[in-house]
Amino acid sequence: MSAMIKPLALTLLLGGASMAAANGTPDNVSSRLQVQVPKELFKSDGYDHREALFGNPPYGGSIAQNVYYTDTNLCDSTRIDKSTGYPSRSTDPKTNRQEEWPSPFILMANRGTCSFVQKARNAQHAGAAGLLIADNICLCSDLECMASLSTNDDTNCQSTEPIMADDGSGGDVTIPTFLMFKQDAETIKAEVKDRDSIVQIEMSWSIPHPDFKVQYELWTVPSDEVFRDFQKDWKDVEVKMGDKLYFTPRQYVYDGVKTRCRNDGRNMCFNLCTNEGRYCATDPDNDLEHGISGADVVKESLRRICIWNVHGESDGLGTTYWDYIAEFVTRCDSDDFFANEDCIKDAFKHAKIDKKRIDACMVDSGGLDTGVNNLLEKEIDAASRKGVVVLPTMFVNSAPLRGALTTTTVFNAVCAGFAEGSEPSICSKCYGCSDMGQCVKKGVCKSYNGQGNGGGGGNGNGGGVSKKFFGMTLLMVCCVFGAAGYWHWRKTREEMRDQVRGILAEYMPLEGGDEGGLNMGQSPMDFARKGQSASLIS
């Protein structure tokens, strides 16, 4: 049985990915790519591009720097030479080679040979603030690009747009990455390489501001390990922002019909699916005969949908929903207890949820045995319309968030989604804070990571250091060291004087001398005690 299920599981995974790719990336891309210098390359609508599904874009901000094009493929980190590339720089007299790419800069490299993630990682290690990947193949639908080819042949083009997805190792990549289509990329390369000219490009990200309330939704699965910390910590942020947020949790479920897990009314993927193969999930522990099954994940997904419908949909806040998530992650998120009914009851009890209401919701929606489940059908339809490709995925005001979704990343994106002047006070206090959790809980940021000052860096409210405080501290330090130096000088002087007195007492003649000298009957120590008042040569 295991031999049959494994290829079916692979078909399920690849089938779901291909459906997402067919839908394309979401149309409402929140980023913009523009050439600022030279002005001849400026486009009023910006340059068409695609964002990578990894990295940490500065939502609400931008990166505007000079571009340096390297004709290496950025696949081998040991062979990246920062003194090469275009445009040319002045010669370094120490090395007799070109100066290295001056930081900060945006790096441009050709597509191919290795994964997008590997290129971005090596660009990051080279000091780049962002990466532009130049596509080397025309889209078959791009007539202008196809016309530029020497042979107008479909074999020289790609029928679908490339998706810069995470290969599973992109958690350490923080710089943003854009892909430029071939025609535009050739224009930039010609400017920096053939004309040896400076090109300044701006990569910017914005979140739409439809009104004074931010709406956001999260697509994930209950077995997602990457998002556990976020799910445990986000409740504090929700409570602080109150009714200015409206959250919609989404559960990603594979369509068993399209992935061919349901055939002739039968479930062909066994324990990966429910409802006779209609609703499926991948096996989270890669053990199809033991541990958590795909059907267990589907069941937990339906349970969470019902919890939200009962306890969160009315206000969009759902503190009870977040309480359950935190309890489940703490108590039941393991191979042994994921589908354990007693553990689920315990999580319900601590989250103060009426289990009977949730069970009734699950049954009324269509259950998990046979037939269609209305709630799961809605999730599949919504995922298809949104074009969800990678999990977890979040949309803020309908704009997709790219890259690693940490509490800090989501917080900054949500705060950027408010209309100017309408953001909650917690945004001004904690935006750009290096310790987001502590700032949200205490309302004060102790240190910032450079993304912002929280509105308190200049007056001390956010933990920043003012010039006056720094000057006073420096003065106090100088005074302490000055006092210590003076005390040491006095002590050394006294010690030297005592040594001189001892020498005089030992070597002065015992006879002769006048009034200032050592007289008969006068002790040598008496003479030494006179110190400087006694003449040594009279």
Coordinates of C-alpha atoms in Angstrom, one line a residue:
M1 CA 0.0 0.0 0.0
S2 CA 2.9 2.4 0.8
A3 CA 4.3 1.9 -2.7
M4 CA 1.0 3.0 -4.2
I5 CA 0.4 6.0 -1.9
K6 CA 3.8 7.6 -2.4
P7 CA 3.5 8.4 -6.1
L8 CA 0.0 9.5 -5.5
A9 CA 1.2 11.9 -2.8
L10 CA 3.8 13.3 -5.2
T11 CA 1.1 13.7 -7.8
L12 CA -1.1 15.6 -5.3
L13 CA 1.8 18.0 -4.4
L14 CA 2.9 18.7 -8.0
G15 CA -0.7 18.9 -9.2
G16 CA -1.5 21.5 -6.7
A17 CA 1.6 23.5 -7.5
S18 CA 0.9 23.3 -11.3
M19 CA -2.6 24.6 -10.8
A20 CA -1.3 27.6 -8.8
A21 CA 1.3 28.3 -11.4
A22 CA -1.3 28.1 -14.1
N23 CA -3.3 30.8 -12.3
G24 CA -0.2 32.9 -12.3
T25 CA 1.1 35.2 -9.6
P26 CA -1.4 37.6 -8.0
D27 CA -2.2 40.5 -10.2
N28 CA -2.2 43.0 -7.4
V29 CA 1.6 43.2 -7.0
S30 CA 2.5 45.7 -4.4
S31 CA 6.0 46.6 -5.6
R32 CA 7.3 49.0 -8.2
L33 CA 10.6 49.1 -10.2
Q34 CA 11.7 52.4 -11.7
V35 CA 14.9 53.8 -13.3
Q36 CA 15.7 57.2 -11.8
V37 CA 19.0 57.8 -13.6
P38 CA 19.4 58.3 -16.5
K39 CA 16.1 60.1 -17.2
E40 CA 16.0 58.7 -20.7
L41 CA 15.2 55.3 -19.2
F42 CA 12.5 56.6 -16.9
K43 CA 9.0 55.0 -17.4
S44 CA 5.9 56.7 -16.0
D45 CA 4.4 53.3 -15.1
G46 CA 7.6 51.7 -14.0
Y47 CA 9.2 48.5 -15.4
D48 CA 7.3 45.2 -15.5
H49 CA 8.8 42.7 -13.2
R50 CA 8.0 39.8 -10.8
E51 CA 8.8 39.5 -7.1
A52 CA 10.6 36.6 -5.5
L53 CA 8.6 34.6 -3.0
F54 CA 11.5 34.8 -0.5
G55 CA 13.4 37.6 1.2
N56 CA 12.1 40.4 3.5
P57 CA 11.0 43.5 1.4
P58 CA 10.7 46.7 3.4
Y59 CA 6.9 47.2 3.0
G60 CA 6.1 50.9 3.0
G61 CA 9.7 51.7 2.0
S62 CA 12.1 51.7 -0.9
I63 CA 15.7 51.0 -2.0
A64 CA 17.2 53.4 -4.5
Q65 CA 20.8 52.7 -5.4
N66 CA 23.2 52.4 -8.3
V67 CA 23.1 49.1 -10.2
Y68 CA 26.2 47.0 -10.9
Y69 CA 25.9 44.2 -13.5
T70 CA 28.0 41.1 -13.0
D71 CA 28.5 38.7 -15.9
T72 CA 29.1 35.9 -13.5
N73 CA 26.1 33.6 -12.7
L74 CA 26.3 34.2 -8.9
C75 CA 26.1 30.4 -8.3
D76 CA 29.5 29.9 -6.7
S77 CA 30.1 32.2 -3.7
T78 CA 33.9 31.5 -3.9
R79 CA 34.1 32.9 -7.4
I80 CA 32.4 36.2 -6.9
D81 CA 34.8 39.0 -7.6
K82 CA 33.5 42.4 -6.5
S83 CA 36.2 44.2 -8.5
T84 CA 34.7 43.1 -11.8
G85 CA 31.4 44.0 -13.5
Y86 CA 30.0 47.1 -15.0
P87 CA 30.0 50.1 -15.1
S88 CA 33.8 50.5 -14.6
R89 CA 35.2 52.1 -11.5
S90 CA 38.6 53.8 -10.8
T91 CA 41.6 51.7 -10.1
D92 CA 42.6 50.9 -6.6
P93 CA 46.3 51.7 -6.2
K94 CA 46.8 49.0 -3.6
T95 CA 45.6 46.1 -5.8
N96 CA 46.0 47.7 -9.2
R97 CA 42.4 46.5 -10.0
Q98 CA 39.0 48.2 -10.2
E99 CA 37.5 49.3 -6.9
E100 CA 34.9 46.9 -5.5
W101 CA 31.2 47.7 -5.8
P102 CA 30.7 50.6 -3.5
S103 CA 28.1 50.0 -0.9
P104 CA 25.1 50.3 -0.8
F105 CA 24.3 48.9 -4.3
I106 CA 21.8 46.8 -6.2
L107 CA 23.3 43.9 -8.0
M108 CA 22.2 42.6 -11.4
A109 CA 22.9 39.1 -12.7
N110 CA 21.7 36.8 -15.4
R111 CA 19.2 34.0 -14.9
G112 CA 20.2 30.4 -15.2
T113 CA 22.6 27.6 -13.9
C114 CA 21.4 27.6 -10.3
S115 CA 18.3 28.4 -8.2
F116 CA 17.0 32.0 -7.6
V117 CA 17.5 31.5 -3.9
Q118 CA 21.2 30.6 -4.3
K119 CA 21.8 33.7 -6.5
A120 CA 20.0 35.9 -3.9
R121 CA 22.0 34.4 -1.0
N122 CA 25.3 35.0 -2.8
A123 CA 24.3 38.5 -3.7
Q124 CA 23.5 39.2 -0.1
H125 CA 26.8 37.8 1.1
A126 CA 28.5 40.1 -1.5
G127 CA 26.9 43.1 0.3
A128 CA 24.0 43.9 -2.2
A129 CA 20.9 45.7 -0.9
G130 CA 18.8 44.1 -3.5
L131 CA 19.1 41.8 -6.5
L132 CA 17.8 42.1 -10.1
I133 CA 17.7 38.9 -12.1
A134 CA 17.8 39.4 -15.9
D135 CA 15.6 36.9 -17.7
N136 CA 17.4 35.4 -20.7
I137 CA 14.4 34.0 -22.5
C138 CA 11.5 35.8 -24.1
L139 CA 7.9 35.1 -23.2
C140 CA 6.1 33.6 -26.2
S141 CA 3.4 36.2 -25.7
D142 CA 5.9 39.1 -25.8
L143 CA 5.8 40.0 -29.5
E144 CA 8.3 42.8 -29.2
C145 CA 10.8 40.5 -27.5
M146 CA 10.2 37.7 -30.0
A147 CA 10.7 40.2 -32.9
S148 CA 14.2 40.9 -31.6
L149 CA 15.3 37.3 -31.9
S150 CA 17.2 36.2 -35.0
T151 CA 14.8 33.2 -35.4
N152 CA 11.2 33.6 -34.4
D153 CA 10.7 30.1 -33.1
D154 CA 8.5 29.0 -30.2
T155 CA 11.4 26.8 -29.0
N156 CA 13.3 30.0 -28.1
C157 CA 10.6 31.3 -25.8
Q158 CA 8.8 30.3 -22.6
S159 CA 5.1 29.9 -22.6
T160 CA 4.6 30.8 -18.9
E161 CA 6.1 33.4 -16.6
P162 CA 8.9 32.1 -14.3
I163 CA 8.0 32.0 -10.6
M164 CA 10.8 32.8 -8.2
A165 CA 9.7 30.4 -5.5
D166 CA 11.6 29.4 -2.4
D167 CA 13.5 26.2 -2.9
G168 CA 13.1 25.4 0.8
S169 CA 16.4 26.9 1.9
G170 CA 15.6 30.6 1.5
G171 CA 14.9 31.3 5.2
D172 CA 18.3 33.1 5.6
V173 CA 17.8 35.4 2.5
T174 CA 16.7 38.9 3.6
I175 CA 17.3 41.1 0.6
P176 CA 14.5 41.6 -2.0
T177 CA 14.8 40.1 -5.5
F178 CA 13.0 41.2 -8.7
L179 CA 13.1 39.4 -12.1
M180 CA 13.2 41.7 -15.1
F181 CA 11.9 40.5 -18.4
K182 CA 14.4 40.1 -21.2
Q183 CA 13.7 43.2 -23.2
D184 CA 13.9 45.6 -20.2
A185 CA 16.9 43.8 -18.8
E186 CA 18.9 44.1 -22.1
T187 CA 18.3 47.9 -22.0
I188 CA 19.8 48.2 -18.5
K189 CA 22.7 45.9 -19.3
A190 CA 23.5 47.9 -22.5
E191 CA 23.5 51.2 -20.5
V192 CA 25.9 50.0 -17.8
K193 CA 28.1 47.7 -20.0
D194 CA 28.2 49.1 -23.5
R195 CA 27.8 52.8 -22.6
D196 CA 29.7 52.4 -19.2
S197 CA 27.1 54.7 -17.6
I198 CA 25.7 54.8 -14.1
V199 CA 22.1 53.6 -13.7
Q200 CA 20.2 54.2 -10.5
I201 CA 17.1 52.0 -9.9
E202 CA 14.5 52.3 -7.2
M203 CA 12.8 49.2 -5.8
S204 CA 9.7 50.2 -3.7
W205 CA 6.9 48.5 -1.9
S206 CA 3.5 49.9 -0.9
I207 CA 0.4 48.6 0.7
P208 CA -2.9 50.0 -0.6
H209 CA -4.8 52.4 1.7
P210 CA -8.5 51.8 0.9
D211 CA -9.8 53.2 4.2
F212 CA -9.0 53.6 7.9
K213 CA -9.2 49.9 8.6
V214 CA -6.7 47.3 7.4
Q215 CA -8.0 44.0 6.1
Y216 CA -5.7 41.1 5.9
E217 CA -5.9 37.3 5.4
L218 CA -3.5 34.5 6.1
W219 CA -3.2 31.3 4.0
T220 CA -1.7 28.4 5.8
V221 CA -2.3 24.8 6.9
P222 CA -2.5 23.5 10.5
S223 CA 0.7 21.4 10.0
D224 CA 2.8 24.4 9.0
E225 CA 6.0 24.5 11.2
V226 CA 7.3 27.7 9.7
F227 CA 4.5 29.8 11.1
R228 CA 4.2 28.4 14.6
D229 CA 5.8 31.3 16.4
F230 CA 3.8 33.8 14.5
Q231 CA 0.5 32.1 15.4
K232 CA 1.4 32.1 19.1
D233 CA 2.6 35.7 19.2
W234 CA 0.2 37.5 16.9
K235 CA -2.7 37.7 19.4
D236 CA -1.0 40.4 21.4
V237 CA -0.6 42.6 18.3
E238 CA -4.3 42.0 17.4
V239 CA -5.5 43.1 20.9
K240 CA -3.3 46.3 20.8
M241 CA -4.7 47.3 17.4
G242 CA -8.3 46.5 18.3
D243 CA -11.0 47.1 15.8
K244 CA -8.7 48.8 13.3
L245 CA -7.9 45.4 11.9
Y246 CA -10.1 42.8 10.2
F247 CA -8.5 39.4 9.9
T248 CA -9.6 36.4 7.8
P249 CA -7.8 33.1 8.4
R250 CA -7.7 30.9 5.3
Q251 CA -7.0 27.1 5.2
Y252 CA -5.3 25.8 2.1
V253 CA -6.9 22.6 0.9
Y254 CA -6.0 20.7 -2.3
D255 CA -8.8 20.0 -4.8
G256 CA -8.8 16.2 -5.0
V257 CA -10.8 16.2 -8.2
K258 CA -8.2 18.3 -10.1
T259 CA -5.3 16.4 -8.6
R260 CA -7.0 13.1 -9.6
C261 CA -7.2 11.8 -6.1
R262 CA -10.9 11.3 -6.8
N263 CA -11.6 9.0 -9.8
D264 CA -14.9 7.2 -10.6
G265 CA -16.2 8.2 -7.2
R266 CA -13.4 6.6 -5.3
N267 CA -10.6 8.0 -3.2
M268 CA -7.3 7.1 -5.0
C269 CA -5.1 8.9 -2.5
F270 CA -6.3 7.0 0.6
N271 CA -5.4 8.7 3.9
L272 CA -4.3 11.9 2.2
C273 CA -7.9 12.9 1.5
T274 CA -11.4 13.0 2.9
N275 CA -14.9 13.0 1.3
E276 CA -14.1 10.2 -1.1
G277 CA -11.0 12.0 -2.4
R278 CA -12.5 15.5 -2.8
Y279 CA -10.4 17.3 -0.2
C280 CA -6.7 16.5 0.4
A281 CA -3.5 17.6 2.1
T282 CA 0.1 16.5 1.9
D283 CA 1.5 14.3 4.6
P284 CA 3.4 16.6 7.0
D285 CA 5.7 14.0 8.5
N286 CA 6.4 12.2 5.2
D287 CA 5.3 8.9 6.7
L288 CA 2.2 7.7 4.9
E289 CA 1.6 4.8 7.3
H290 CA 2.2 6.4 10.7
G291 CA 1.8 9.7 12.4
I292 CA -0.2 12.6 11.0
S293 CA -2.1 11.9 7.7
G294 CA -3.3 14.3 5.1
A295 CA -6.9 13.6 6.2
D296 CA -6.0 14.7 9.7
V297 CA -4.8 18.0 8.4
V298 CA -8.0 18.5 6.4
K299 CA -10.1 17.7 9.5
E300 CA -8.1 20.3 11.6
S301 CA -8.5 22.8 8.8
L302 CA -12.3 22.4 8.8
R303 CA -12.3 22.7 12.6
R304 CA -10.4 26.0 12.5
I305 CA -12.7 27.4 9.8
C306 CA -15.7 26.6 12.1
I307 CA -14.0 28.1 15.1
W308 CA -13.5 31.4 13.2
N309 CA -17.0 31.4 11.9
V310 CA -18.4 31.0 15.4
H311 CA -15.9 33.2 17.4
G312 CA -14.2 35.6 15.0
E313 CA -16.1 36.4 11.8
S314 CA -18.4 38.9 13.4
D315 CA -15.7 41.3 14.6
G316 CA -12.7 40.3 12.6
L317 CA -10.6 40.1 15.7
G318 CA -11.2 36.6 17.0
T319 CA -9.3 36.5 20.3
T320 CA -10.9 33.2 21.1
Y321 CA -9.6 31.8 17.7
W322 CA -6.1 32.9 18.5
D323 CA -6.4 31.4 22.0
Y324 CA -7.3 28.1 20.4
I325 CA -4.4 28.3 18.0
A326 CA -1.9 29.0 20.9
E327 CA -3.4 26.1 22.9
F328 CA -3.2 23.7 20.0
V329 CA 0.4 24.6 19.1
T330 CA 1.4 24.2 22.7
R331 CA -0.5 21.0 23.5
C332 CA -1.3 19.1 20.4
D333 CA 1.1 20.0 17.6
S334 CA 3.0 16.7 17.5
D335 CA 2.7 13.4 15.8
D336 CA 1.2 11.7 18.8
F337 CA -1.5 14.3 19.7
F338 CA -2.3 16.2 16.4
A339 CA -5.5 14.1 15.8
N340 CA -6.0 13.1 19.5
E341 CA -9.6 13.9 20.5
D342 CA -8.7 14.2 24.2
C343 CA -6.0 16.8 23.3
I344 CA -8.5 18.7 21.2
K345 CA -11.0 18.8 24.0
D346 CA -8.3 20.1 26.4
A347 CA -7.4 22.9 23.9
F348 CA -11.1 23.7 23.6
K349 CA -11.4 23.8 27.4
H350 CA -8.5 26.2 27.9
A351 CA -9.6 28.4 25.0
K352 CA -13.1 28.5 26.5
I353 CA -14.8 27.1 23.3
D354 CA -18.0 25.1 23.2
K355 CA -17.0 21.9 21.4
K356 CA -20.6 21.0 20.6
R357 CA -21.1 24.2 18.5
I358 CA -17.9 23.5 16.6
D359 CA -18.8 19.9 15.9
A360 CA -22.2 20.9 14.8
C361 CA -20.7 23.4 12.3
M362 CA -18.4 20.7 10.9
V363 CA -21.3 18.3 10.3
D364 CA -23.7 21.0 9.0
S365 CA -21.1 22.1 6.4
G366 CA -21.2 18.6 4.9
G367 CA -18.9 16.6 7.1
L368 CA -15.8 14.7 6.1
D369 CA -17.2 11.3 5.0
T370 CA -19.0 11.6 1.8
G371 CA -20.4 14.3 -0.5
V372 CA -19.5 18.0 -0.8
N373 CA -18.4 20.2 2.1
N374 CA -19.5 23.7 1.5
L375 CA -16.9 25.4 3.7
L376 CA -14.0 23.5 2.1
E377 CA -15.3 24.3 -1.3
K378 CA -15.2 28.0 -0.5
E379 CA -11.6 27.7 0.6
I380 CA -10.6 26.0 -2.7
D381 CA -12.4 28.6 -4.8
A382 CA -10.8 31.5 -2.9
A383 CA -7.3 30.0 -3.2
S384 CA -7.8 29.7 -6.9
R385 CA -9.0 33.3 -7.4
K386 CA -6.1 34.6 -5.2
G387 CA -3.5 32.6 -7.1
V388 CA -1.9 31.3 -3.9
V389 CA 1.4 29.6 -4.8
V390 CA 3.5 29.3 -1.6
L391 CA 2.5 28.7 2.0
P392 CA 2.2 30.5 4.2
T393 CA 1.0 33.6 2.2
M394 CA -0.6 36.7 3.6
F395 CA -2.5 39.5 1.8
V396 CA -2.7 43.0 3.4
N397 CA -5.4 45.1 1.8
S398 CA -5.4 42.6 -1.1
A399 CA -1.7 43.1 -1.7
P400 CA 0.4 39.9 -1.3
L401 CA 3.3 39.8 1.2
R402 CA 6.4 38.2 -0.2
G403 CA 9.2 36.4 1.7
A404 CA 9.5 35.2 5.3
L405 CA 6.4 36.1 7.3
T406 CA 7.6 36.9 10.8
T407 CA 5.7 38.8 13.4
T408 CA 7.9 41.9 12.7
T409 CA 7.4 41.6 8.9
V410 CA 3.6 41.3 9.2
F411 CA 3.4 44.1 11.8
N412 CA 5.3 46.5 9.6
A413 CA 3.2 45.6 6.5
V414 CA -0.1 46.0 8.5
C415 CA 1.0 49.4 9.9
A416 CA 2.0 50.5 6.3
G417 CA -1.6 49.6 5.2
F418 CA -3.3 52.3 7.3
A419 CA -4.2 55.6 5.7
E420 CA -1.9 58.4 6.8
G421 CA -2.8 59.6 10.3
S422 CA -5.1 56.7 11.1
E423 CA -2.6 54.1 12.3
P424 CA -2.9 52.9 15.9
S425 CA -0.4 54.4 18.4
I426 CA 1.3 51.0 18.7
C427 CA 2.5 51.4 15.1
S428 CA 4.3 54.7 15.8
K429 CA 5.9 53.2 19.0
C430 CA 7.0 49.8 17.6
Y431 CA 7.5 50.2 13.8
G432 CA 11.1 49.1 13.1
C433 CA 11.7 47.8 16.7
S434 CA 14.2 45.0 16.9
D435 CA 12.3 43.2 19.7
M436 CA 8.7 43.5 18.4
G437 CA 7.2 41.2 21.0
Q438 CA 8.5 43.1 24.0
C439 CA 7.6 46.5 22.4
V440 CA 4.0 45.4 21.8
K441 CA 3.6 44.1 25.4
K442 CA 5.2 47.0 27.2
G443 CA 4.6 49.8 24.7
V444 CA 8.2 50.9 24.6
C445 CA 11.0 49.9 22.2
K446 CA 14.5 49.6 23.7
S447 CA 16.4 49.4 20.3
Y448 CA 15.6 49.8 16.7
N449 CA 16.9 47.9 13.7
G450 CA 17.1 50.9 11.3
Q451 CA 13.7 50.6 9.7
G452 CA 12.2 53.4 11.8
N453 CA 12.4 55.2 15.1
G454 CA 9.0 54.4 16.4
G455 CA 8.3 58.1 16.9
G456 CA 10.3 58.0 20.1
G457 CA 13.9 57.9 19.2
G458 CA 14.4 61.6 19.5
N459 CA 12.7 62.2 22.8
G460 CA 13.6 59.2 24.7
N461 CA 10.2 57.6 24.7
G462 CA 11.3 54.7 22.5
G463 CA 14.7 54.0 24.0
G464 CA 16.7 56.2 21.6
V465 CA 19.7 58.2 22.9
S466 CA 19.6 62.0 22.5
K467 CA 22.6 64.2 21.9
K468 CA 22.2 66.0 25.2
F469 CA 22.1 62.7 27.1
F470 CA 25.2 61.4 25.2
G471 CA 27.1 64.6 26.0
M472 CA 26.3 64.6 29.7
T473 CA 27.3 60.9 29.9
L474 CA 30.6 61.6 28.1
L475 CA 31.3 64.6 30.5
M476 CA 30.6 62.4 33.6
V477 CA 33.0 59.7 32.3
C478 CA 35.7 62.3 31.7
C479 CA 35.2 63.7 35.2
V480 CA 35.5 60.3 36.8
F481 CA 38.7 59.5 34.9
G482 CA 40.1 63.0 35.7
A483 CA 39.5 62.5 39.4
A484 CA 41.1 59.1 39.4
G485 CA 44.1 60.5 37.5
Y486 CA 44.6 63.3 40.0
W487 CA 44.3 60.9 43.0
H488 CA 46.9 58.7 41.4
W489 CA 49.3 61.6 40.9
R490 CA 49.0 62.8 44.5
K491 CA 49.5 59.3 45.8
T492 CA 52.6 58.8 43.6
R493 CA 54.0 62.1 44.7
E494 CA 53.7 61.2 48.3
E495 CA 55.4 57.9 47.8
M496 CA 58.3 59.5 46.0
R497 CA 58.7 62.1 48.8
D498 CA 58.8 59.3 51.4
Q499 CA 61.5 57.5 49.4
V500 CA 63.6 60.7 49.2
R501 CA 63.3 61.2 53.0
G502 CA 64.4 57.7 53.6
I503 CA 67.5 58.1 51.4
L504 CA 68.4 61.4 53.1
A505 CA 68.0 59.8 56.5
E506 CA 70.4 57.0 55.6
Y507 CA 73.2 58.9 53.8
M508 CA 73.4 62.4 55.4
P509 CA 76.7 63.0 57.4
L510 CA 76.3 62.7 61.1
E511 CA 78.6 65.6 62.0
G512 CA 79.1 69.2 61.0
G513 CA 76.7 71.4 59.2
D514 CA 75.0 74.6 60.1
E515 CA 71.6 75.4 61.2
G516 CA 69.9 73.8 58.2
G517 CA 72.1 70.7 58.4
L518 CA 72.2 67.8 60.7
N519 CA 73.5 69.1 64.0
M520 CA 75.0 67.1 66.8
G521 CA 72.4 65.4 68.8
Q522 CA 69.9 65.8 66.0
S523 CA 68.4 62.6 64.7
P524 CA 68.7 61.9 60.9
M525 CA 64.9 61.2 60.8
D526 CA 64.3 64.7 62.3
F527 CA 66.3 66.2 59.4
A528 CA 64.4 64.1 56.9
R529 CA 61.1 65.2 58.3
K530 CA 61.9 68.8 57.6
G531 CA 61.3 67.9 53.9
Q532 CA 61.9 70.8 51.5
S533 CA 62.4 73.4 54.3
A534 CA 65.9 72.1 55.0
S535 CA 68.8 73.0 52.7
L536 CA 70.9 70.1 51.4
I537 CA 74.0 72.1 50.4
S538 CA 74.4 74.9 52.9

